[in-house]
Short mmCIF file of N, CA, C and O and ligand atoms in Angstrom, two decimals:
data_model
loop_
_atom_site.label_atom_id
_atom_site.label_comp_id
_atom_site.label_asym_id
_atom_site.label_seq_id
_atom_site.Cartn_x
_atom_site.Cartn_y
_atom_site.Cartn_z
N MET A 174 -7.07 25.75 14.12
CA MET A 174 -6.03 25.06 13.35
C MET A 174 -5.48 23.89 14.17
O MET A 174 -5.35 23.97 15.38
N ALA A 175 -5.12 22.83 13.47
CA ALA A 175 -4.62 21.64 14.17
C ALA A 175 -3.27 21.25 13.59
O ALA A 175 -3.10 21.20 12.37
N LEU A 176 -2.32 20.96 14.49
CA LEU A 176 -1.02 20.46 14.04
C LEU A 176 -1.19 18.97 13.74
O LEU A 176 -1.52 18.19 14.63
N GLU A 177 -1.00 18.62 12.49
CA GLU A 177 -1.23 17.23 12.05
C GLU A 177 0.03 16.66 11.41
O GLU A 177 0.94 17.39 11.02
N ARG A 178 -0.01 15.32 11.26
CA ARG A 178 1.02 14.64 10.47
C ARG A 178 0.33 13.84 9.37
O ARG A 178 -0.79 13.36 9.55
N THR A 179 1.01 13.71 8.23
CA THR A 179 0.46 12.97 7.10
C THR A 179 1.57 12.18 6.43
O THR A 179 2.75 12.52 6.58
N LEU A 180 1.19 11.13 5.70
CA LEU A 180 2.19 10.34 4.98
C LEU A 180 2.25 10.77 3.53
O LEU A 180 1.21 10.85 2.86
N SER A 181 3.46 11.02 3.06
CA SER A 181 3.70 11.35 1.65
C SER A 181 4.53 10.24 1.03
O SER A 181 5.50 9.77 1.63
N ILE A 182 4.14 9.81 -0.16
CA ILE A 182 5.01 8.93 -0.95
C ILE A 182 5.26 9.61 -2.30
O ILE A 182 4.30 9.94 -3.02
N ILE A 183 6.53 9.84 -2.61
CA ILE A 183 6.89 10.26 -3.96
C ILE A 183 7.05 8.97 -4.75
O ILE A 183 7.89 8.12 -4.44
N LYS A 184 6.15 8.77 -5.73
CA LYS A 184 6.00 7.48 -6.41
C LYS A 184 7.13 7.24 -7.43
O LYS A 184 7.89 8.15 -7.75
N PRO A 185 7.24 5.99 -7.95
CA PRO A 185 8.37 5.65 -8.81
C PRO A 185 8.56 6.56 -10.03
O PRO A 185 9.70 6.81 -10.44
N ASP A 186 7.48 7.07 -10.60
CA ASP A 186 7.63 7.93 -11.79
C ASP A 186 8.35 9.22 -11.43
O ASP A 186 9.24 9.67 -12.15
N ALA A 187 7.99 9.82 -10.30
CA ALA A 187 8.61 11.09 -9.91
C ALA A 187 10.04 10.88 -9.43
O ALA A 187 10.92 11.72 -9.68
N VAL A 188 10.31 9.75 -8.75
CA VAL A 188 11.69 9.46 -8.36
C VAL A 188 12.54 9.29 -9.62
O VAL A 188 13.64 9.84 -9.72
N ALA A 189 12.00 8.57 -10.62
CA ALA A 189 12.74 8.35 -11.87
C ALA A 189 13.00 9.66 -12.61
O ALA A 189 14.02 9.81 -13.28
N LYS A 190 12.08 10.61 -12.46
CA LYS A 190 12.26 11.93 -13.11
C LYS A 190 13.23 12.82 -12.35
O LYS A 190 13.51 13.94 -12.80
N ASN A 191 13.69 12.37 -11.17
CA ASN A 191 14.69 13.12 -10.39
C ASN A 191 14.12 14.44 -9.86
O ASN A 191 14.82 15.46 -9.87
N VAL A 192 12.86 14.41 -9.40
CA VAL A 192 12.23 15.64 -8.91
C VAL A 192 11.87 15.56 -7.42
O VAL A 192 11.02 16.31 -6.95
N ILE A 193 12.56 14.68 -6.67
CA ILE A 193 12.30 14.62 -5.22
C ILE A 193 12.52 16.00 -4.59
O ILE A 193 11.69 16.48 -3.81
N GLY A 194 13.62 16.64 -4.94
CA GLY A 194 13.94 17.94 -4.34
C GLY A 194 12.90 19.00 -4.68
O GLY A 194 12.51 19.80 -3.83
N GLN A 195 12.44 19.00 -5.93
CA GLN A 195 11.42 19.99 -6.33
C GLN A 195 10.12 19.76 -5.57
O GLN A 195 9.43 20.72 -5.20
N ILE A 196 9.78 18.50 -5.34
CA ILE A 196 8.54 18.21 -4.60
C ILE A 196 8.73 18.55 -3.12
O ILE A 196 7.85 19.18 -2.50
N TYR A 197 9.88 18.21 -2.55
CA TYR A 197 10.15 18.60 -1.15
C TYR A 197 10.09 20.12 -0.99
O TYR A 197 9.61 20.63 0.02
N ALA A 198 10.60 20.86 -1.98
CA ALA A 198 10.58 22.33 -1.88
C ALA A 198 9.15 22.85 -1.78
O ALA A 198 8.87 23.80 -1.04
N ARG A 199 8.23 22.20 -2.49
CA ARG A 199 6.82 22.62 -2.41
C ARG A 199 6.25 22.37 -1.02
O ARG A 199 5.47 23.16 -0.50
N PHE A 200 6.63 21.22 -0.42
CA PHE A 200 6.17 20.95 0.95
C PHE A 200 6.70 22.05 1.88
O PHE A 200 5.95 22.60 2.71
N GLU A 201 7.98 22.35 1.75
CA GLU A 201 8.61 23.33 2.65
C GLU A 201 7.99 24.71 2.44
O GLU A 201 7.71 25.42 3.42
N GLN A 202 7.76 25.09 1.18
CA GLN A 202 7.18 26.42 0.91
C GLN A 202 5.77 26.53 1.48
O GLN A 202 5.31 27.61 1.81
N ALA A 203 5.09 25.40 1.62
CA ALA A 203 3.73 25.40 2.17
C ALA A 203 3.75 25.27 3.70
O ALA A 203 2.69 25.16 4.32
N GLY A 204 4.93 25.24 4.29
CA GLY A 204 5.01 25.18 5.75
C GLY A 204 4.97 23.78 6.33
O GLY A 204 4.83 23.61 7.55
N LEU A 205 5.09 22.76 5.47
CA LEU A 205 5.11 21.38 5.96
C LEU A 205 6.55 20.97 6.25
O LEU A 205 7.45 21.21 5.43
N LYS A 206 6.76 20.37 7.43
CA LYS A 206 8.11 19.94 7.83
C LYS A 206 8.24 18.43 7.65
O LYS A 206 7.30 17.68 7.97
N ILE A 207 9.40 18.00 7.17
CA ILE A 207 9.67 16.56 7.03
C ILE A 207 10.12 16.05 8.40
O ILE A 207 11.12 16.51 8.94
N VAL A 208 9.35 15.11 8.97
CA VAL A 208 9.66 14.59 10.32
C VAL A 208 10.10 13.12 10.28
O VAL A 208 10.45 12.56 11.32
N ALA A 209 10.08 12.53 9.08
CA ALA A 209 10.62 11.18 8.88
C ALA A 209 10.80 11.02 7.38
O ALA A 209 10.06 11.61 6.60
N ALA A 210 11.79 10.21 6.97
CA ALA A 210 11.99 10.00 5.54
C ALA A 210 12.81 8.74 5.29
O ALA A 210 13.75 8.45 6.05
N LYS A 211 12.44 8.02 4.25
CA LYS A 211 13.27 6.90 3.79
C LYS A 211 12.98 6.60 2.32
O LYS A 211 11.83 6.73 1.88
N MET A 212 14.03 6.23 1.61
CA MET A 212 13.85 5.76 0.24
C MET A 212 13.80 4.25 0.28
O MET A 212 14.58 3.62 1.01
N LYS A 213 12.90 3.67 -0.52
CA LYS A 213 12.70 2.24 -0.40
C LYS A 213 12.17 1.64 -1.70
O LYS A 213 11.37 2.28 -2.38
N GLN A 214 12.63 0.45 -2.03
CA GLN A 214 11.99 -0.36 -3.08
C GLN A 214 10.95 -1.22 -2.38
O GLN A 214 11.29 -2.10 -1.58
N LEU A 215 9.67 -0.98 -2.64
CA LEU A 215 8.62 -1.75 -1.98
C LEU A 215 8.56 -3.16 -2.55
O LEU A 215 8.72 -3.36 -3.76
N SER A 216 8.29 -4.12 -1.70
CA SER A 216 7.98 -5.47 -2.17
C SER A 216 6.51 -5.49 -2.60
O SER A 216 5.73 -4.61 -2.23
N ARG A 217 6.14 -6.51 -3.38
CA ARG A 217 4.73 -6.63 -3.78
C ARG A 217 3.83 -6.72 -2.55
O ARG A 217 2.79 -6.08 -2.47
N GLN A 218 4.27 -7.49 -1.56
CA GLN A 218 3.48 -7.68 -0.35
C GLN A 218 3.28 -6.35 0.40
O GLN A 218 2.18 -6.04 0.88
N GLU A 219 4.35 -5.55 0.48
CA GLU A 219 4.24 -4.24 1.16
C GLU A 219 3.26 -3.32 0.43
O GLU A 219 2.47 -2.62 1.05
N ALA A 220 3.37 -3.29 -0.91
CA ALA A 220 2.50 -2.41 -1.69
C ALA A 220 1.04 -2.88 -1.61
O ALA A 220 0.13 -2.07 -1.46
N GLU A 221 0.84 -4.18 -1.67
CA GLU A 221 -0.54 -4.71 -1.56
C GLU A 221 -1.12 -4.39 -0.19
O GLU A 221 -2.29 -4.02 -0.07
N GLY A 222 -0.32 -4.51 0.85
CA GLY A 222 -0.79 -4.21 2.21
C GLY A 222 -1.11 -2.73 2.38
O GLY A 222 -2.12 -2.36 2.98
N PHE A 223 -0.26 -1.90 1.79
CA PHE A 223 -0.46 -0.46 1.93
C PHE A 223 -1.77 -0.03 1.26
O PHE A 223 -2.52 0.79 1.81
N TYR A 224 -2.04 -0.57 0.08
CA TYR A 224 -3.25 -0.19 -0.67
C TYR A 224 -4.37 -1.23 -0.51
O TYR A 224 -5.23 -1.35 -1.39
N ALA A 225 -4.37 -1.96 0.61
CA ALA A 225 -5.36 -3.03 0.83
C ALA A 225 -6.80 -2.53 0.68
O ALA A 225 -7.68 -3.27 0.22
N VAL A 226 -7.05 -1.26 1.03
CA VAL A 226 -8.40 -0.70 0.91
C VAL A 226 -8.92 -0.77 -0.53
O VAL A 226 -10.12 -0.80 -0.76
N HIS A 227 -7.98 -0.81 -1.50
CA HIS A 227 -8.37 -0.86 -2.91
C HIS A 227 -8.31 -2.27 -3.50
O HIS A 227 -8.39 -2.41 -4.72
N SER A 228 -8.16 -3.30 -2.66
CA SER A 228 -7.85 -4.65 -3.18
C SER A 228 -8.94 -5.22 -4.10
O SER A 228 -8.63 -6.06 -4.94
N GLU A 229 -10.17 -4.75 -3.96
CA GLU A 229 -11.25 -5.27 -4.82
C GLU A 229 -11.48 -4.40 -6.06
O GLU A 229 -12.36 -4.69 -6.86
N ARG A 230 -10.72 -3.32 -6.19
CA ARG A 230 -10.94 -2.39 -7.30
C ARG A 230 -10.26 -2.92 -8.56
O ARG A 230 -9.22 -3.58 -8.49
N PRO A 231 -10.82 -2.61 -9.74
CA PRO A 231 -10.25 -3.14 -10.99
C PRO A 231 -8.83 -2.66 -11.26
O PRO A 231 -8.07 -3.33 -11.96
N PHE A 232 -8.46 -1.51 -10.69
CA PHE A 232 -7.13 -0.97 -10.95
C PHE A 232 -6.08 -1.45 -9.96
O PHE A 232 -4.92 -1.03 -10.03
N PHE A 233 -6.45 -2.37 -9.04
CA PHE A 233 -5.53 -2.74 -7.95
C PHE A 233 -4.21 -3.32 -8.45
O PHE A 233 -3.14 -2.90 -8.01
N LYS A 234 -4.28 -4.26 -9.40
CA LYS A 234 -3.03 -4.90 -9.85
C LYS A 234 -2.13 -3.87 -10.54
O LYS A 234 -0.91 -3.84 -10.31
N ALA A 235 -2.73 -3.02 -11.38
CA ALA A 235 -1.94 -1.99 -12.05
C ALA A 235 -1.30 -1.05 -11.04
O ALA A 235 -0.14 -0.63 -11.19
N LEU A 236 -2.05 -0.72 -10.00
CA LEU A 236 -1.54 0.18 -8.96
C LEU A 236 -0.34 -0.44 -8.25
O LEU A 236 0.70 0.20 -8.08
N VAL A 237 -0.47 -1.71 -7.87
CA VAL A 237 0.62 -2.39 -7.16
C VAL A 237 1.83 -2.57 -8.10
O VAL A 237 2.97 -2.29 -7.71
N ASP A 238 1.57 -3.00 -9.34
CA ASP A 238 2.67 -3.15 -10.31
C ASP A 238 3.44 -1.84 -10.44
O ASP A 238 4.67 -1.81 -10.48
N PHE A 239 2.70 -0.74 -10.52
CA PHE A 239 3.35 0.57 -10.67
C PHE A 239 4.14 0.92 -9.41
O PHE A 239 5.29 1.39 -9.51
N MET A 240 3.57 0.69 -8.25
CA MET A 240 4.23 1.11 -7.00
C MET A 240 5.52 0.34 -6.73
O MET A 240 6.36 0.80 -5.95
N ILE A 241 5.67 -0.85 -7.35
CA ILE A 241 6.91 -1.62 -7.15
C ILE A 241 7.83 -1.53 -8.38
O ILE A 241 8.82 -2.26 -8.46
N SER A 242 7.51 -0.63 -9.31
CA SER A 242 8.30 -0.54 -10.55
C SER A 242 9.63 0.17 -10.34
O SER A 242 10.47 0.19 -11.25
N GLY A 243 9.85 0.75 -9.17
CA GLY A 243 11.10 1.44 -8.87
C GLY A 243 11.02 1.96 -7.45
O GLY A 243 9.97 1.85 -6.80
N PRO A 244 12.11 2.55 -6.94
CA PRO A 244 12.10 3.03 -5.56
C PRO A 244 11.12 4.18 -5.36
O PRO A 244 10.81 4.93 -6.30
N VAL A 245 10.65 4.30 -4.13
CA VAL A 245 9.79 5.42 -3.74
C VAL A 245 10.46 6.17 -2.59
O VAL A 245 11.32 5.62 -1.90
N MET A 246 10.08 7.43 -2.42
CA MET A 246 10.58 8.24 -1.30
C MET A 246 9.41 8.47 -0.35
O MET A 246 8.43 9.10 -0.72
N ILE A 247 9.54 7.91 0.83
CA ILE A 247 8.43 7.93 1.80
C ILE A 247 8.77 8.93 2.90
O ILE A 247 9.87 8.88 3.46
N SER A 248 7.82 9.83 3.20
CA SER A 248 8.07 10.83 4.23
C SER A 248 6.84 11.00 5.11
O SER A 248 5.71 10.81 4.64
N ALA A 249 7.07 11.40 6.34
CA ALA A 249 5.99 11.91 7.18
C ALA A 249 6.17 13.42 7.25
O ALA A 249 7.29 13.92 7.43
N LEU A 250 5.08 14.14 7.05
CA LEU A 250 5.09 15.60 7.04
C LEU A 250 4.25 16.12 8.19
O LEU A 250 3.20 15.56 8.50
N GLU A 251 4.72 17.22 8.79
CA GLU A 251 3.98 17.81 9.91
C GLU A 251 3.69 19.28 9.61
O GLU A 251 4.55 20.00 9.09
N GLY A 252 2.49 19.71 9.97
CA GLY A 252 2.14 21.13 9.82
C GLY A 252 0.69 21.36 10.19
O GLY A 252 -0.04 20.42 10.51
N GLU A 253 0.28 22.62 10.14
CA GLU A 253 -1.12 22.96 10.40
C GLU A 253 -1.99 22.34 9.30
O GLU A 253 -1.71 22.51 8.12
N ASN A 254 -3.00 21.60 9.72
CA ASN A 254 -3.91 20.93 8.77
C ASN A 254 -3.13 20.19 7.68
O ASN A 254 -3.46 20.28 6.48
N ALA A 255 -2.10 19.46 8.08
CA ALA A 255 -1.16 18.85 7.13
C ALA A 255 -1.84 17.92 6.13
O ALA A 255 -1.43 17.88 4.96
N VAL A 256 -2.85 17.18 6.56
CA VAL A 256 -3.47 16.20 5.65
C VAL A 256 -4.07 16.92 4.45
O VAL A 256 -3.76 16.59 3.30
N LEU A 257 -4.90 17.93 4.70
CA LEU A 257 -5.54 18.66 3.60
C LEU A 257 -4.55 19.54 2.86
O LEU A 257 -4.62 19.67 1.62
N ALA A 258 -3.63 20.16 3.60
CA ALA A 258 -2.63 21.03 2.95
C ALA A 258 -1.83 20.23 1.93
O ALA A 258 -1.57 20.69 0.81
N HIS A 259 -1.45 18.99 2.32
CA HIS A 259 -0.68 18.13 1.42
C HIS A 259 -1.53 17.69 0.23
O HIS A 259 -1.07 17.70 -0.92
N ARG A 260 -2.80 17.33 0.48
CA ARG A 260 -3.69 16.93 -0.63
C ARG A 260 -3.86 18.09 -1.61
O ARG A 260 -3.93 17.89 -2.82
N ASP A 261 -3.96 19.31 -1.08
CA ASP A 261 -4.08 20.48 -1.97
C ASP A 261 -2.84 20.64 -2.85
O ASP A 261 -2.96 20.97 -4.04
N LEU A 262 -1.66 20.42 -2.26
CA LEU A 262 -0.43 20.53 -3.06
C LEU A 262 -0.38 19.46 -4.14
O LEU A 262 0.12 19.69 -5.24
N MET A 263 -0.91 18.24 -3.82
CA MET A 263 -0.87 17.11 -4.76
C MET A 263 -1.74 17.35 -5.99
O MET A 263 -1.35 17.02 -7.11
N GLY A 264 -2.95 17.85 -5.80
CA GLY A 264 -3.91 17.98 -6.89
C GLY A 264 -4.71 16.71 -7.09
O GLY A 264 -4.50 15.70 -6.43
N ALA A 265 -5.63 16.74 -8.04
CA ALA A 265 -6.57 15.64 -8.27
C ALA A 265 -5.83 14.36 -8.68
O ALA A 265 -4.76 14.42 -9.31
N THR A 266 -6.45 13.21 -8.37
CA THR A 266 -5.87 11.89 -8.65
C THR A 266 -5.47 11.76 -10.12
O THR A 266 -4.39 11.27 -10.43
N ASN A 267 -6.37 12.20 -11.00
CA ASN A 267 -6.09 12.17 -12.44
C ASN A 267 -5.39 13.49 -12.82
O ASN A 267 -6.00 14.56 -12.72
N PRO A 268 -4.14 13.43 -13.25
CA PRO A 268 -3.42 14.69 -13.54
C PRO A 268 -4.11 15.56 -14.58
O PRO A 268 -3.93 16.78 -14.56
N LYS A 269 -4.93 14.93 -15.45
CA LYS A 269 -5.66 15.73 -16.45
C LYS A 269 -6.67 16.66 -15.78
O LYS A 269 -7.10 17.66 -16.35
N GLU A 270 -7.08 16.29 -14.55
CA GLU A 270 -8.06 17.10 -13.81
C GLU A 270 -7.40 17.92 -12.70
O GLU A 270 -8.09 18.64 -11.97
N ALA A 271 -6.09 17.80 -12.55
CA ALA A 271 -5.41 18.48 -11.45
C ALA A 271 -5.24 19.98 -11.77
O ALA A 271 -4.93 20.35 -12.91
N ALA A 272 -5.46 20.81 -10.77
CA ALA A 272 -5.36 22.26 -10.95
C ALA A 272 -3.93 22.66 -11.34
O ALA A 272 -2.97 22.03 -10.88
N PRO A 273 -3.80 23.70 -12.16
CA PRO A 273 -2.47 24.17 -12.54
C PRO A 273 -1.64 24.50 -11.30
O PRO A 273 -2.18 25.02 -10.32
N GLY A 274 -0.36 24.16 -11.35
CA GLY A 274 0.52 24.47 -10.22
C GLY A 274 0.57 23.39 -9.16
O GLY A 274 1.37 23.47 -8.24
N THR A 275 -0.29 22.37 -9.27
CA THR A 275 -0.21 21.26 -8.32
C THR A 275 0.87 20.27 -8.76
O THR A 275 1.30 20.27 -9.92
N ILE A 276 1.29 19.43 -7.81
CA ILE A 276 2.36 18.47 -8.11
C ILE A 276 1.94 17.54 -9.24
O ILE A 276 2.72 17.28 -10.17
N ARG A 277 0.72 17.05 -9.18
CA ARG A 277 0.28 16.11 -10.23
C ARG A 277 0.14 16.82 -11.58
O ARG A 277 0.47 16.23 -12.62
N ALA A 278 -0.33 18.05 -11.60
CA ALA A 278 -0.41 18.77 -12.88
C ALA A 278 0.98 18.95 -13.48
O ALA A 278 1.17 18.85 -14.69
N ASP A 279 1.96 19.20 -12.62
CA ASP A 279 3.30 19.54 -13.13
C ASP A 279 4.18 18.33 -13.39
O ASP A 279 5.07 18.39 -14.24
N PHE A 280 3.98 17.22 -12.63
CA PHE A 280 4.93 16.11 -12.72
C PHE A 280 4.31 14.77 -13.11
O PHE A 280 5.06 13.83 -13.40
N ALA A 281 2.98 14.63 -13.09
CA ALA A 281 2.38 13.31 -13.32
C ALA A 281 2.01 13.13 -14.78
O ALA A 281 1.69 14.09 -15.48
N GLU A 282 2.03 11.85 -15.20
CA GLU A 282 1.76 11.51 -16.60
C GLU A 282 0.35 10.99 -16.80
O GLU A 282 -0.25 11.18 -17.85
N SER A 283 -0.17 10.25 -15.83
CA SER A 283 -1.44 9.53 -16.01
C SER A 283 -2.03 9.23 -14.65
O SER A 283 -1.37 9.43 -13.61
N ILE A 284 -3.25 8.70 -14.64
CA ILE A 284 -3.90 8.37 -13.37
C ILE A 284 -3.14 7.24 -12.66
O ILE A 284 -3.18 7.14 -11.43
N ASP A 285 -2.42 6.42 -13.40
CA ASP A 285 -1.62 5.36 -12.77
C ASP A 285 -0.29 5.92 -12.26
O ASP A 285 0.07 5.71 -11.10
N ALA A 286 0.42 6.59 -13.13
CA ALA A 286 1.71 7.17 -12.76
C ALA A 286 1.46 8.62 -12.36
O ALA A 286 1.65 9.55 -13.15
N ASN A 287 1.00 8.80 -11.10
CA ASN A 287 0.55 10.14 -10.72
C ASN A 287 1.40 10.78 -9.62
O ASN A 287 0.91 11.59 -8.84
N ALA A 288 2.67 10.42 -9.59
CA ALA A 288 3.74 11.17 -8.89
C ALA A 288 3.76 11.09 -7.37
O ALA A 288 4.84 11.00 -6.79
N VAL A 289 2.59 11.19 -6.75
CA VAL A 289 2.58 11.27 -5.28
C VAL A 289 1.37 10.55 -4.68
O VAL A 289 0.33 10.42 -5.32
N HIS A 290 1.57 10.12 -3.44
CA HIS A 290 0.47 9.65 -2.60
C HIS A 290 0.40 10.54 -1.38
O HIS A 290 1.43 10.96 -0.85
N GLY A 291 -0.81 10.76 -0.89
CA GLY A 291 -0.99 11.45 0.39
C GLY A 291 -2.12 10.83 1.16
O GLY A 291 -3.13 10.44 0.58
N SER A 292 -1.96 10.73 2.48
CA SER A 292 -3.04 10.22 3.33
C SER A 292 -4.29 11.06 3.11
O SER A 292 -4.21 12.26 2.81
N ASP A 293 -5.46 10.43 3.29
CA ASP A 293 -6.71 11.15 3.02
C ASP A 293 -7.44 11.60 4.28
O ASP A 293 -8.48 12.24 4.19
N ALA A 294 -6.91 11.28 5.47
CA ALA A 294 -7.54 11.70 6.73
C ALA A 294 -6.52 11.53 7.86
O ALA A 294 -5.54 10.79 7.70
N VAL A 295 -6.77 12.19 8.98
CA VAL A 295 -5.84 12.11 10.11
C VAL A 295 -5.72 10.67 10.61
O VAL A 295 -4.60 10.21 10.91
N ASP A 296 -6.83 9.96 10.68
CA ASP A 296 -6.80 8.57 11.17
C ASP A 296 -5.98 7.68 10.25
O ASP A 296 -5.17 6.88 10.72
N THR A 297 -6.21 7.79 8.94
CA THR A 297 -5.46 6.95 8.01
C THR A 297 -3.99 7.36 8.00
O THR A 297 -3.11 6.51 7.82
N ALA A 298 -3.71 8.64 8.22
CA ALA A 298 -2.31 9.09 8.27
C ALA A 298 -1.57 8.38 9.39
O ALA A 298 -0.43 7.95 9.20
N LYS A 299 -2.20 8.24 10.54
CA LYS A 299 -1.54 7.57 11.67
C LYS A 299 -1.21 6.13 11.30
O LYS A 299 -0.11 5.63 11.56
N VAL A 300 -2.16 5.44 10.68
CA VAL A 300 -1.96 4.05 10.28
C VAL A 300 -0.85 3.96 9.22
O VAL A 300 0.03 3.10 9.29
N GLU A 301 -0.91 4.87 8.25
CA GLU A 301 0.06 4.83 7.14
C GLU A 301 1.47 5.17 7.60
O GLU A 301 2.45 4.58 7.13
N ILE A 302 1.62 6.14 8.53
CA ILE A 302 2.96 6.47 9.05
C ILE A 302 3.52 5.26 9.80
O ILE A 302 4.68 4.87 9.60
N ALA A 303 2.68 4.62 10.61
CA ALA A 303 3.13 3.45 11.38
C ALA A 303 3.42 2.25 10.46
O ALA A 303 4.20 1.36 10.82
N TYR A 304 2.79 2.24 9.26
CA TYR A 304 3.03 1.14 8.31
C TYR A 304 4.48 1.15 7.84
O TYR A 304 5.08 0.10 7.63
N PHE A 305 5.03 2.33 7.67
CA PHE A 305 6.39 2.44 7.11
C PHE A 305 7.46 2.84 8.12
O PHE A 305 8.64 2.65 7.86
N PHE A 306 7.09 3.46 9.24
CA PHE A 306 8.10 3.96 10.17
C PHE A 306 7.88 3.41 11.57
O PHE A 306 6.77 3.50 12.12
N ALA A 307 8.98 2.90 12.16
CA ALA A 307 8.95 2.59 13.59
C ALA A 307 8.89 3.90 14.36
O ALA A 307 9.31 4.95 13.85
N ALA A 308 8.38 3.86 15.57
CA ALA A 308 8.26 5.08 16.38
C ALA A 308 9.61 5.79 16.51
O ALA A 308 9.68 7.03 16.50
N THR A 309 10.69 5.02 16.59
CA THR A 309 12.03 5.60 16.75
C THR A 309 12.55 6.25 15.47
O THR A 309 13.56 6.94 15.49
N GLU A 310 11.87 6.05 14.34
CA GLU A 310 12.32 6.64 13.07
C GLU A 310 11.60 7.96 12.76
O GLU A 310 11.87 8.56 11.72
N VAL A 311 10.69 8.37 13.62
CA VAL A 311 9.93 9.61 13.41
C VAL A 311 10.37 10.61 14.47
O VAL A 311 10.50 10.26 15.65
N CYS A 312 10.60 11.87 14.05
CA CYS A 312 11.00 12.90 15.03
C CYS A 312 9.95 13.01 16.12
O CYS A 312 8.75 12.99 15.82
N PRO A 313 10.40 13.15 17.36
CA PRO A 313 9.41 13.33 18.43
C PRO A 313 8.67 14.66 18.24
O PRO A 313 9.21 15.59 17.66
N ARG A 314 7.46 14.74 18.74
CA ARG A 314 6.67 15.96 18.62
C ARG A 314 7.21 17.02 19.57
O ARG A 314 7.69 16.70 20.63
P1 RTP B 186 -3.23 8.05 -3.47
O1 RTP B 186 -3.98 7.15 -2.51
O2 RTP B 186 -2.17 7.32 -4.26
O3 RTP B 186 -2.72 9.29 -2.79
O4 RTP B 186 -4.23 8.61 -4.57
P2 RTP B 186 -5.68 9.23 -4.34
O5 RTP B 186 -6.02 9.22 -2.88
O6 RTP B 186 -5.72 10.52 -5.06
O7 RTP B 186 -6.58 8.18 -5.12
P3 RTP B 186 -7.22 6.79 -4.60
O8 RTP B 186 -8.65 6.81 -4.93
O9 RTP B 186 -6.81 6.52 -3.18
O10 RTP B 186 -6.51 5.73 -5.55
C1 RTP B 186 -5.21 5.24 -5.30
C2 RTP B 186 -4.45 5.20 -6.60
O11 RTP B 186 -5.04 4.24 -7.46
C3 RTP B 186 -4.98 4.70 -8.81
N1 RTP B 186 -6.31 4.80 -9.37
N2 RTP B 186 -6.61 4.41 -10.58
N3 RTP B 186 -7.97 3.83 -13.00
C4 RTP B 186 -8.62 4.37 -11.99
O12 RTP B 186 -9.80 4.66 -12.05
C5 RTP B 186 -7.90 4.66 -10.77
N4 RTP B 186 -8.43 5.18 -9.69
C6 RTP B 186 -7.41 5.27 -8.79
C7 RTP B 186 -4.33 6.06 -8.81
O13 RTP B 186 -2.97 5.91 -9.16
C8 RTP B 186 -4.47 6.52 -7.37
O14 RTP B 186 -3.42 7.39 -7.00
MG1 MG B 187 -5.86 7.52 -1.66
#
């Protein structure tokens, strides 16, 4: 087992639904600890930079438009195998395909408005945490 950190974003649809606490409770029940957190209205430039890996994809503009449609809650989570543990809690990208009991099955409306983001690997998690948090804003290990 490996103690990892991962980046979580509670997206504008879930913030608007007022379910930040319910989603945080799922992280806590799964043994993930919040080691950094901030609520933020992303600028277009910030959202484009964050999802730069998708910049050539047909859904890129819709994704960025959605991510700046309201505030997001950004957190770094720590726990055993945190990257995969968090992805398991999130469920499939398309909520119609997400397993029952996952965050996306319970709170997401569509593949665009899908409630949460999670890093997809330990390496990308490091980059994504540093994208939003200065070293002094993250709890020391
Ligand atoms: P995320 O990065 O937000 O955690 O989502 P993910 O890993 O499950 O999915 P990813 O492939 O990284 O895609 C990022 C976001 O782009 C939107 N998307 N739309 N219309 C489409 O085919 C499509 N594919 C992806 C989703 O909102 C997804 O969360
Ligand atoms: Mg992704």
